[in-house]
Coordinates of C-alpha atoms and ligand atoms in Angstrom, one line a residue:
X1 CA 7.6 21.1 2.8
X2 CA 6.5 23.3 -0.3
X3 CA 5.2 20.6 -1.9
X4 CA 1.5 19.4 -3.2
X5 CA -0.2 16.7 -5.3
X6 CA -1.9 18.2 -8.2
X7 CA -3.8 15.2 -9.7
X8 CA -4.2 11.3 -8.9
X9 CA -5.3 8.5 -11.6
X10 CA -5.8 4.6 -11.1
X11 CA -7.4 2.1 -12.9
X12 CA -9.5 -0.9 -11.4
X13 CA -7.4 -3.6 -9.7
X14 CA -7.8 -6.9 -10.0
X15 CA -7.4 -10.2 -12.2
X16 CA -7.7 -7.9 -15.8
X17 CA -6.7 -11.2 -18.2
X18 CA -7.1 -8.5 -20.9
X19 CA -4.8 -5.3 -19.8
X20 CA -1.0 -5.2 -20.3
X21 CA 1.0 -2.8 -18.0
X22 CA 1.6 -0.3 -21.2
X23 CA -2.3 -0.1 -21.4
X24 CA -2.5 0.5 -17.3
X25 CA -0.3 3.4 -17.5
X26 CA -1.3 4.7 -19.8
X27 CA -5.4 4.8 -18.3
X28 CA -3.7 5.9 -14.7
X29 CA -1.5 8.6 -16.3
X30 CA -3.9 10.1 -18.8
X31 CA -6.5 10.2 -15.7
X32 CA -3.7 12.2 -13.5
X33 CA -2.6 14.5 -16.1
X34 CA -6.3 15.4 -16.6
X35 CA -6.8 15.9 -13.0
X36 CA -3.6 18.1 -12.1
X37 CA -4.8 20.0 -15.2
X38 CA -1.6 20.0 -16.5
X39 CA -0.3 19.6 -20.1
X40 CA 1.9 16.2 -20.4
X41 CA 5.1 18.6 -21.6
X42 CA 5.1 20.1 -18.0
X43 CA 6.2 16.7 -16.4
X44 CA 9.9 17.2 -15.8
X45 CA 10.4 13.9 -14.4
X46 CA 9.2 10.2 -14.3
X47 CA 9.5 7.8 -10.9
X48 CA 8.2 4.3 -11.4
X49 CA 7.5 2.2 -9.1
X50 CA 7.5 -1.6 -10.1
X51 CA 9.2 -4.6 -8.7
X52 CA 8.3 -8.1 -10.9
X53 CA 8.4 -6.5 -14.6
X54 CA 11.9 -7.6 -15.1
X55 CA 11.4 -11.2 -13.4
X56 CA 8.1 -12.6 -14.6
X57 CA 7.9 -10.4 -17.9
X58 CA 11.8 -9.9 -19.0
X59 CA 11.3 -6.6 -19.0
X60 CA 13.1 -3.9 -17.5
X61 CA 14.3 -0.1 -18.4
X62 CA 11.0 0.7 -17.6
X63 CA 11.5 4.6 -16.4
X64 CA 13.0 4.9 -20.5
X65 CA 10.1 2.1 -21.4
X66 CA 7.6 4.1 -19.8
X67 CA 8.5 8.0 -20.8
X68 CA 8.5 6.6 -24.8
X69 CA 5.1 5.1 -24.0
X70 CA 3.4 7.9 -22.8
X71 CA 5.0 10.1 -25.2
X72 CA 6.8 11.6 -23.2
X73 CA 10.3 10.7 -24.5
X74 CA 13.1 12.7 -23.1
X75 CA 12.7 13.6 -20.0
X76 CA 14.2 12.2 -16.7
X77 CA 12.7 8.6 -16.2
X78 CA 13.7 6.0 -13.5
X79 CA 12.4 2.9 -12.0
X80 CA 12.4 2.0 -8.6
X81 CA 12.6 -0.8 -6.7
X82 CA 12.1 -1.8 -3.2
X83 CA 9.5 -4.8 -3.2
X84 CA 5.9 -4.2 -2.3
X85 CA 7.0 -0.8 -1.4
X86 CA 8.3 0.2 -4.7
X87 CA 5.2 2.5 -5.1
X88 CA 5.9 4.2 -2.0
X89 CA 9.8 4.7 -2.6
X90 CA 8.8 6.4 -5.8
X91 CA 6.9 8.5 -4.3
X92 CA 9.6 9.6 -1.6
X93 CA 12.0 9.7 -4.7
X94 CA 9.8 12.1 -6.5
X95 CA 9.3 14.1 -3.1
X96 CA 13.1 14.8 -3.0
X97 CA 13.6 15.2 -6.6
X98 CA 11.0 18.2 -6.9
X99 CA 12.5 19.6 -2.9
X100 CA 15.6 19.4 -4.3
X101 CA 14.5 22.2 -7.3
X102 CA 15.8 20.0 -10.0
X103 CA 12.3 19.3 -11.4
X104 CA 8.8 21.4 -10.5
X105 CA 6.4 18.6 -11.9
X106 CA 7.0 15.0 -11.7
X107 CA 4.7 11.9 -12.6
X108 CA 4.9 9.0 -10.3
X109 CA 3.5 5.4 -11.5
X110 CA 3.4 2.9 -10.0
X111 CA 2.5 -0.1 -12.1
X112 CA 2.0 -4.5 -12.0
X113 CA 1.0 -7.1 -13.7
X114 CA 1.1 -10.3 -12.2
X115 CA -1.8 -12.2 -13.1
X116 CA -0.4 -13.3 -16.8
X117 CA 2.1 -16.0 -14.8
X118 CA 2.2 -19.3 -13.2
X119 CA 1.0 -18.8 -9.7
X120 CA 4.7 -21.4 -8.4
X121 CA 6.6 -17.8 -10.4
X122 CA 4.9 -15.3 -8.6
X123 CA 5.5 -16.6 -5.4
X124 CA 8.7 -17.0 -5.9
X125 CA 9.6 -13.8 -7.8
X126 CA 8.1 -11.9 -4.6
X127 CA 10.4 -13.8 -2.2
X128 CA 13.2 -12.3 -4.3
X129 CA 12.4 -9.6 -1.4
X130 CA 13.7 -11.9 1.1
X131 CA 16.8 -13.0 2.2
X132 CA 19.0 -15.5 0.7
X133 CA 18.6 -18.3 3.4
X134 CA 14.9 -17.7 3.6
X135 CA 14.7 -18.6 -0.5
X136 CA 17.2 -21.5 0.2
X137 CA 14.5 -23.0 2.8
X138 CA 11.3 -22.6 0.4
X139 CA 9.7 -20.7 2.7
X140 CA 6.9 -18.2 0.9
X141 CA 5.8 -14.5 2.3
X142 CA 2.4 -16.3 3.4
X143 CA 5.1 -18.1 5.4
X144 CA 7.0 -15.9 6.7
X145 CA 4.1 -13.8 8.0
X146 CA 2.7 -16.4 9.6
X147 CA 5.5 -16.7 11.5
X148 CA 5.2 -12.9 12.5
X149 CA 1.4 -14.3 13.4
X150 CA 2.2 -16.8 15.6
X151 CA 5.1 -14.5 17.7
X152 CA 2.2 -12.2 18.1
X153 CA -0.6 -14.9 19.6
X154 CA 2.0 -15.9 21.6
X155 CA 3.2 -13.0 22.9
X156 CA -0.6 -11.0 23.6
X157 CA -2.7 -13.7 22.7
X158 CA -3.9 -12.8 19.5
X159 CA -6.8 -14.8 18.1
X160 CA -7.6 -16.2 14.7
X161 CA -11.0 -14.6 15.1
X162 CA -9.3 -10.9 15.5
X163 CA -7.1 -11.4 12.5
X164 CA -10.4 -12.7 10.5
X165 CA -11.8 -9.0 11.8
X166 CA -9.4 -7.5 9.7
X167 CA -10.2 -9.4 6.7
X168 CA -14.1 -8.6 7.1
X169 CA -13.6 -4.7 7.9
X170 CA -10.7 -4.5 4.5
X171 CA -13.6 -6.6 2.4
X172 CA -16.6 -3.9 3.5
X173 CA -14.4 -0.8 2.4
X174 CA -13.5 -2.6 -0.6
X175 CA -17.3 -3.2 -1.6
X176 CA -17.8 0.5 -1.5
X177 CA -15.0 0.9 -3.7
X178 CA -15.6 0.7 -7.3
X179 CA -11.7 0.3 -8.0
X180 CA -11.0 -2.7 -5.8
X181 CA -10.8 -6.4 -7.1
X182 CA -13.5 -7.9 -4.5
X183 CA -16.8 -6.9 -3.8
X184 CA -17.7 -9.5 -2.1
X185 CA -18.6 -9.4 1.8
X186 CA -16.8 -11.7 4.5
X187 CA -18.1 -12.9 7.9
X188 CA -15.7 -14.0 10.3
X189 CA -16.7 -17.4 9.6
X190 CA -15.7 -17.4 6.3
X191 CA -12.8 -16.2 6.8
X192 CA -11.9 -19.1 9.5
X193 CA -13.7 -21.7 7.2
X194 CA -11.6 -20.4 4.2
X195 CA -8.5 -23.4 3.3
X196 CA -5.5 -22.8 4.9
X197 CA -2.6 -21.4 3.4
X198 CA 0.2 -21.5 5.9
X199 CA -0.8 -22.1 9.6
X200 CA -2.5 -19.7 11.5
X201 CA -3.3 -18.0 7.4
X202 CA -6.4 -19.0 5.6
X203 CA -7.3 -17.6 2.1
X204 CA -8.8 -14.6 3.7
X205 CA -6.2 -13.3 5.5
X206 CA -3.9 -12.8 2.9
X207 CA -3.7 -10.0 0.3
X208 CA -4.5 -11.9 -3.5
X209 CA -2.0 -11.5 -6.7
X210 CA -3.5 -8.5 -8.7
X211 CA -3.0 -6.2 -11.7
X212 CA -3.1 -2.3 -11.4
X213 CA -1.4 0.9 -12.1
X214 CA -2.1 4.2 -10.0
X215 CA -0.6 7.6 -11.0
X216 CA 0.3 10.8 -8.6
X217 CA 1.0 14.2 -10.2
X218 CA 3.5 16.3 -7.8
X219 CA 4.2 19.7 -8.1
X220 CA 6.5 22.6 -6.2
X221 CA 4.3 25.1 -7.7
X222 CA 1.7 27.0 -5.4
X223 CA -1.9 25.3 -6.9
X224 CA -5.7 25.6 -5.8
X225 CA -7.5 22.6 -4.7
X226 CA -4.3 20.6 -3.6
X227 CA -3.4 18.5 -1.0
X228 CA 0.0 18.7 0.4
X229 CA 2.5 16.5 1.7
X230 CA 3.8 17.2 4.9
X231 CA 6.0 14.3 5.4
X232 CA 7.7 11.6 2.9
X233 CA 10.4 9.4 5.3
X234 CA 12.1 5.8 4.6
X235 CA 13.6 3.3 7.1
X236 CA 15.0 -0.3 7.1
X237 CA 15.9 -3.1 8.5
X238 CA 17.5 -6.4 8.0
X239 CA 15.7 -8.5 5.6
X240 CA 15.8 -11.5 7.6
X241 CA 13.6 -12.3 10.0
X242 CA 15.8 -14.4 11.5
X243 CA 18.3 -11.4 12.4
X244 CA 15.3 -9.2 13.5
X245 CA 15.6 -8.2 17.8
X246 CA 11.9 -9.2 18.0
X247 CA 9.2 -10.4 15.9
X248 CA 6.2 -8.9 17.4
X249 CA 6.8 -5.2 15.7
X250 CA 8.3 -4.2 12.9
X251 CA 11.0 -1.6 13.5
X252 CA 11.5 -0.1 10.3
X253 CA 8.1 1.0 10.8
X254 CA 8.3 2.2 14.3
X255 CA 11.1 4.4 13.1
X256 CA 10.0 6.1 10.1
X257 CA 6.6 6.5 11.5
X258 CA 8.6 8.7 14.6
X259 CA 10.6 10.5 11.5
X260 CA 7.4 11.4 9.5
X261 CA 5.1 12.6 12.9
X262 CA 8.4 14.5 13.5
X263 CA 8.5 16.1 9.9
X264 CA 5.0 16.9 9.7
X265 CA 4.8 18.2 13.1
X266 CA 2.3 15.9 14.2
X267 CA 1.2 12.5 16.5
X268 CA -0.5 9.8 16.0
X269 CA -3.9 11.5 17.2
X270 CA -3.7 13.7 14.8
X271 CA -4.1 10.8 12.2
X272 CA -7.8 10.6 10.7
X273 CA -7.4 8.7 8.0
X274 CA -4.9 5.7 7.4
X275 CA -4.2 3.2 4.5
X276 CA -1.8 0.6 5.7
X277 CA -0.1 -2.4 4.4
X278 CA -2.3 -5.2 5.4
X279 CA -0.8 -7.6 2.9
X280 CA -1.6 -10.0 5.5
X281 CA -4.2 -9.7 8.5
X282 CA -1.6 -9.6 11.0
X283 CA 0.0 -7.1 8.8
X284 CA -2.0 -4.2 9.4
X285 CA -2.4 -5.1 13.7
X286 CA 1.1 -5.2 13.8
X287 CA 1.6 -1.8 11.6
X288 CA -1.2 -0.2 13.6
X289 CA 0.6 -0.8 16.7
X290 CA 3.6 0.1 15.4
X291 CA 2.2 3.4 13.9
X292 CA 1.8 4.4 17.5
X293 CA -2.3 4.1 16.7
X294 CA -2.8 1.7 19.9
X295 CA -0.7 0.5 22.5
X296 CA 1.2 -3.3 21.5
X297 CA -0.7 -6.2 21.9
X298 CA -4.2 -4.0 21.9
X299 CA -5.1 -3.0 18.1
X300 CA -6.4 -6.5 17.2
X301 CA -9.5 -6.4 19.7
X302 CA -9.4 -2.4 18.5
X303 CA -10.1 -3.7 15.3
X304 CA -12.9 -6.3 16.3
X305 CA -14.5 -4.1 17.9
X306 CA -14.6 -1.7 14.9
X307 CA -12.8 0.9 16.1
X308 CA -11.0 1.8 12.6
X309 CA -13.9 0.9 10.5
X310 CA -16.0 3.1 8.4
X311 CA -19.4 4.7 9.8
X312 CA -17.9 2.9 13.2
X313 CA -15.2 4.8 14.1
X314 CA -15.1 8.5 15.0
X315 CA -11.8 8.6 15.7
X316 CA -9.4 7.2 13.0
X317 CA -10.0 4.9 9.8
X318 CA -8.1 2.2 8.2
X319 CA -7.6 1.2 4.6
X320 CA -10.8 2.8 2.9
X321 CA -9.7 1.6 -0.2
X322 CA -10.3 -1.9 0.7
X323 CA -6.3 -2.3 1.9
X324 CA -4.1 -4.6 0.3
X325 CA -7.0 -7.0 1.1
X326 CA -10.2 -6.1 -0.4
X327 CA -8.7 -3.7 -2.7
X328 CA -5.7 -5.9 -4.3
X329 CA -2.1 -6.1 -4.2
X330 CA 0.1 -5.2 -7.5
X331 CA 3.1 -4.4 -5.8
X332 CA 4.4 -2.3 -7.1
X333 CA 1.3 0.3 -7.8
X334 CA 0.4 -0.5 -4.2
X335 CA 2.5 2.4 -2.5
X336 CA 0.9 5.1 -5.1
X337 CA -2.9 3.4 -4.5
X338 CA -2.4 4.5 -1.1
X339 CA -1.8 8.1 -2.1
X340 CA -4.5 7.9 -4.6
X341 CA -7.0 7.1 -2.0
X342 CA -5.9 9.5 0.8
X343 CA -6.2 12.2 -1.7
X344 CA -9.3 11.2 -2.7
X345 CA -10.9 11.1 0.7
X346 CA -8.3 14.6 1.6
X347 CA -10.6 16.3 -1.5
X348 CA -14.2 14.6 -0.5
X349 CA -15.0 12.6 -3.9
X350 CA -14.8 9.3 -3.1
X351 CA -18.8 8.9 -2.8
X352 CA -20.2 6.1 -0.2
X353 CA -16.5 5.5 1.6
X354 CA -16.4 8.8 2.5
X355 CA -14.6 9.8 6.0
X356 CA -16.8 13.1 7.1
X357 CA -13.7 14.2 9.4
X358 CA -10.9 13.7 7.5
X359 CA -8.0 16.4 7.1
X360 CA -4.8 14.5 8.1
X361 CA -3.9 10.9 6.3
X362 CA -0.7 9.0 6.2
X363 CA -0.1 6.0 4.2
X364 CA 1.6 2.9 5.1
X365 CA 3.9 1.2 2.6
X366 CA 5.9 -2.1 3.3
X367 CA 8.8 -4.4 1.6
X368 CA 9.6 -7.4 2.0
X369 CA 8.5 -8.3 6.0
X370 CA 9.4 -5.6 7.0
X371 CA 12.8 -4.1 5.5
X372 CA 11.6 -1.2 3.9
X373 CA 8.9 0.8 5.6
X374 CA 7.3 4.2 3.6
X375 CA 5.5 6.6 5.4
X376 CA 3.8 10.0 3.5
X377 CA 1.3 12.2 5.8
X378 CA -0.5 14.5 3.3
X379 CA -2.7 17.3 4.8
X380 CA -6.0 18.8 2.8
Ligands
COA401 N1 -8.4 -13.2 -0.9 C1 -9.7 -13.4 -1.4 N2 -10.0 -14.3 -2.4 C2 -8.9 -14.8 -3.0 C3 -7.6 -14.5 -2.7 C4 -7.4 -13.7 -1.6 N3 -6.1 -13.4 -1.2 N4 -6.7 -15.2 -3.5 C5 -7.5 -15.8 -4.4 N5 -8.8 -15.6 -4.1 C6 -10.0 -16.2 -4.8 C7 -9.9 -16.0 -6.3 O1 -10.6 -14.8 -6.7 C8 -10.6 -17.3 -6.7 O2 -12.0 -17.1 -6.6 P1 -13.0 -17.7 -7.7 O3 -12.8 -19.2 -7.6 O4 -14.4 -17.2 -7.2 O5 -12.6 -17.1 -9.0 C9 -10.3 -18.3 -5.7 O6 -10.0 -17.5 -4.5 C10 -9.1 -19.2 -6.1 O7 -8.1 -18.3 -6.6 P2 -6.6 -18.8 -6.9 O8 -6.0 -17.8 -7.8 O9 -6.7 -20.2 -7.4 O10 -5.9 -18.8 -5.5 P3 -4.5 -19.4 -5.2 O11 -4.8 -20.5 -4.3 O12 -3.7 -19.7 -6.4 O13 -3.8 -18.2 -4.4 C11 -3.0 -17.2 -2.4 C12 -4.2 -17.8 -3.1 C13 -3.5 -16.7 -1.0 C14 -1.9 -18.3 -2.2 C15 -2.4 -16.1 -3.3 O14 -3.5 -15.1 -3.4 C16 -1.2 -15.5 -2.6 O15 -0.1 -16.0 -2.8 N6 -1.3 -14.3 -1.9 C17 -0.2 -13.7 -1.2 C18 0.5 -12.7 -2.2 C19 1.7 -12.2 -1.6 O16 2.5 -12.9 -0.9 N7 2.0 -10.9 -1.8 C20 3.1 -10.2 -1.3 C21 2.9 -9.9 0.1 S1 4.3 -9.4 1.0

């Protein structure tokens, strides 16, 4: 694929009381465009990634919403949705947009603000990504996923004290990066001491509600100093859990991570750095498996062991950002965070998080429980 990413932007994610989603655009964007080097007139084409804009702030039209805002009016601008991986759909809709030679620049943002709203709205805006009878039986995406939790203990005996791991490694990366909404430092005992939020989930092991935007600058042209991508694939499945074959993997994953290695011409091994979507602890064992990183039923005591974790590992590393977990969740930016950060690390400036061996990332981006899986591999 002839394609490279010119420039990245983000702003700090977290609780930000004071920041509407114009005003986190705009500080993403105008960080990307001065990145890429670019003047704002090149951008042919505008991919937003968003998913609870229309629901919790009545508004939507936000490709048109967004273009006028960054005065950019008249060009090509479209929103996309696919749940938590709206980000990452953008960014596969920008991919094919500037393959297919329509467009040679394009802007992807992907933006969320989530904090302004009654937490009882936001929980049940997100389960808009689930299915109809799941909504109709109150069940929440804490919920479902601890469902996904308890398949897995049963199935490889799984402990509490190896999903906690996950929580502790995300939280470290996170307090190395300036950009995430915790700093703070978790031992596995405060993670198992933390209140529970649905059985085997405490506090800890989920991913928090958060503000953000993050901005990608994609180009067909030939540039210095870029990275490229090398694969940009989609798969899905059924949005119920309850009409999945098994609930100890999720297959969309499995599949689009086979399409992607296939695209880029690479396996797993070749994989040193990774930022997956660990909305919930179990989340990011179950992708890692599924990722074809370790064998099922082995990444959890992988992960205790610290086997992904920075200044641990020689081998691969997850979520330096912080992950979903440590770093924050606004869903629909997350999918674009994710390139962010991979490029980032791919051009060596992210400072005391740095990977030293890191030339091959892929990034990780999940709907719903599991109907949409994104996967991009970008190569320095
Ligand atoms: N991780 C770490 N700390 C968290 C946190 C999380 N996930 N969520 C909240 N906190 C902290 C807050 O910063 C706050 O700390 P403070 O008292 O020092 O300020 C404290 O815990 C209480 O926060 P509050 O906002 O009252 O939490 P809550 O009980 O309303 O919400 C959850 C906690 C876990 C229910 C909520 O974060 C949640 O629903 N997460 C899942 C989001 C989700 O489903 N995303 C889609 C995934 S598919």
């Amino acid at each position: 694929m002839k394609i490279s990413i010119a420039g990245t932007g983000i702003t700090k994610f977290g609780e930000l009381w004071d920041a509407s989603p114009r005003g986190l655009a705009r500080v993403a964007v105008s960080k990307a465009i001065e990145d890429a080097d670019i003047k704002k007139e090149e951008i042919g084409a505008v991919f937003v990634g968003n998913m609870l804009s229309g629901m919790l702030g009545s508004q939507e039209h936000l490709g048109a919403f967004f273009a006028e805002e960054l005065g950019i009016a008249g060009v090509s601008a479209t929103k996309i949705e696919g749940a938590c991986a709206s980000g990452g759909l953008a960014m596969h809709a920008a991919v094919t947009a500037v393959l297919s030679g329509l467009y040679e620049t394009v802007l992807v943002l992907g933006v969320e603000k989530m904090t302004d709203h009654k937490p009882e709205d936001v929980a049940s805006a997100l389960m808009g990504a689930g299915s109809e009878e799941e909504r109709l039986s109150g069940v929440s995406f804490p919920g479902l996923y601890a469902l996904l939790a308890r398949a897995h203990m049963d199935a490889f005996g799984t402990t509490e004290e190896q999903m906690a791991s996950v929580a502790v490694k995300n939280h470290y990366h996170a307090s190395l990066n300036p950009n995430a909404q915790f700093h703070n430092l978790l031992t596995i005992e405060s993670v198992m001491k933390s209140s529970c939020v649905a059985d085997p989930l405490k506090l800890y092991d989920c991913s928090p509600i958060s503000d953000g935007a993050a901005a990608v600058i994609l180009t067909g042209k030939k540039i210095r100093n870029g990275v490229s991508i090398i694969a940009s694939c989609v798969a899905t499945d059924t949005l119920s859990l309850s009409r999945r074959k098994s609930l100890t993997e999720l297959s969309a994953t499995r599949e689009v991570s086979k399409k992607a290695y296939t695209q880029a011409g690479v396996t797993s091994k070749d994989i040193d750095i990774a930022e997956v979507h660990d909305c919930f602890s179990i989340a990011e064992i179950m992708a890692l498996e599924d990722l074809g990183f370790f064998k099922k039923g082995h990444a959890a005591r992988e992960i205790a062991k610290g086997h992904v974790t920075l200044g641990t590992s020689d081998r691969l590393v997850v979520n330096t950002s912080g992950g979903l977990k440590g770093c924050g969740h606004p869903v629909g930016a997350t999918g674009v965070k994710q390139i962010v950060e991979l490029v980032d690390q791919l051009k060596g400036r992210v400072g005391e998080r740095q990977v030293k061996k890191s030339r091959i990332g892929l990034s990780h981006n999940v709907g719903g429980s599991g109907a949409t899986a994104v996967v991009h591999i970008l190569k320095k």
